[in-house]
Tab-separated table of C-alpha atoms in Angstrom:
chain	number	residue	atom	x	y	z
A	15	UNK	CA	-1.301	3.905	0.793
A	16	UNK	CA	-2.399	5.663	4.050
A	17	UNK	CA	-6.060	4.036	3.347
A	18	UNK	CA	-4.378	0.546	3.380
A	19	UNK	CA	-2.240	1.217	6.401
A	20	UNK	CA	1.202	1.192	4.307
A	21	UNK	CA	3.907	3.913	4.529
A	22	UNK	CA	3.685	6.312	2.105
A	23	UNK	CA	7.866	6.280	1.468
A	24	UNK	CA	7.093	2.446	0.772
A	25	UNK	CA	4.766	3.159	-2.087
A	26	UNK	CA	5.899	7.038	-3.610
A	27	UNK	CA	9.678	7.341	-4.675
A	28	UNK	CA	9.598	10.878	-4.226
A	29	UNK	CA	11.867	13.320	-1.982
A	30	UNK	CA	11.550	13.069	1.350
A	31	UNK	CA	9.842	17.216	1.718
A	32	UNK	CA	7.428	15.617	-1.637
A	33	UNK	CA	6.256	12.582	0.668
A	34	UNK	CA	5.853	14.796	3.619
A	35	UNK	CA	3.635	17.961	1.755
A	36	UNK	CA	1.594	14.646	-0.112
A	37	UNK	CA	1.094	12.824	3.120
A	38	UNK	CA	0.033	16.131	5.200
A	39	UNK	CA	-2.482	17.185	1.964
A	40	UNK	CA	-3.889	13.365	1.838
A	41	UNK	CA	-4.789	13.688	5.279
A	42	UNK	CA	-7.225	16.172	4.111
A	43	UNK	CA	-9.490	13.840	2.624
A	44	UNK	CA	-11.322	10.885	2.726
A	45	UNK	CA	-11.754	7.720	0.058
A	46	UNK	CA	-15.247	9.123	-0.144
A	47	UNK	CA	-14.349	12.657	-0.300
A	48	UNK	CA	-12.125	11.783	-3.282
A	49	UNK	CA	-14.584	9.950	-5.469
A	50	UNK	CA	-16.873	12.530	-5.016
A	51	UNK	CA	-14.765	15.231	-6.693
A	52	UNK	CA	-13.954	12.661	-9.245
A	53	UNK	CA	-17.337	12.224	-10.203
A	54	UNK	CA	-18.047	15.507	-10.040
A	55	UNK	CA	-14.796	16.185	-12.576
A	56	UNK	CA	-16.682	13.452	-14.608
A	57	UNK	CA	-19.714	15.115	-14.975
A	58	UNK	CA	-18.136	18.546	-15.349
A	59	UNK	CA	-16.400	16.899	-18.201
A	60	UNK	CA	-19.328	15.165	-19.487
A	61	UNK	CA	-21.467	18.711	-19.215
A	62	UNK	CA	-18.756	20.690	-21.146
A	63	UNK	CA	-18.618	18.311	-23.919
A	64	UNK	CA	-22.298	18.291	-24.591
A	65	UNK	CA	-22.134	22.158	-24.272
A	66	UNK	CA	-24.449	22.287	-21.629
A	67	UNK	CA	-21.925	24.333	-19.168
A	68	UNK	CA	-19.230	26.308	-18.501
A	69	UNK	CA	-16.068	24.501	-17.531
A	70	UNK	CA	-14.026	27.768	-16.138
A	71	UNK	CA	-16.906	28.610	-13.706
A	72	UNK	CA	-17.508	24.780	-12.700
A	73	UNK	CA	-14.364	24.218	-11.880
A	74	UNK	CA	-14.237	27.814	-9.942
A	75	UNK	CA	-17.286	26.194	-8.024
A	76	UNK	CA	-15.665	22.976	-7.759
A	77	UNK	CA	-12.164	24.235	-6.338
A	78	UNK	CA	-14.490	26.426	-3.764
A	79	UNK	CA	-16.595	23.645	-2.365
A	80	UNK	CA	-13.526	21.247	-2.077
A	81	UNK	CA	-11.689	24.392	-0.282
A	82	UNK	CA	-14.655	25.058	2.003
């Protein structure tokens, strides 16, 4: 919604003190930012399904980098 210039309240029916803690935390991050993590998640996923990693300590890493 923010990306395409509409008002969050317009697209969310949420509580007003929901829309306002999900518009400050959206702020935080880009379109680009976002589908990095998501692929990342992907191939986190695809990695602990093929038994090639450990999804605990990934998403440790994961959750650090985002944070950082």
């Amino acid at each position: 919604a923010l990306d395409a210039g509409l008002a969050p309240a317009q697209v969310l029916s949420v509580h007003p003190v929901v829309l306002r803690k999900v518009t400050e935390q959206a702020r935080n991050f880009s379109i680009d930012d976002l589908e990095r993590i998501y692929h990342r998640l992907m191939e986190m996923d695809l990695a602990e399904k093929s038994s090639q990693s450990q999804l605990d300590t990934a998403l440790i890493a994961l959750v650090a980098a985002v944070a950082g």
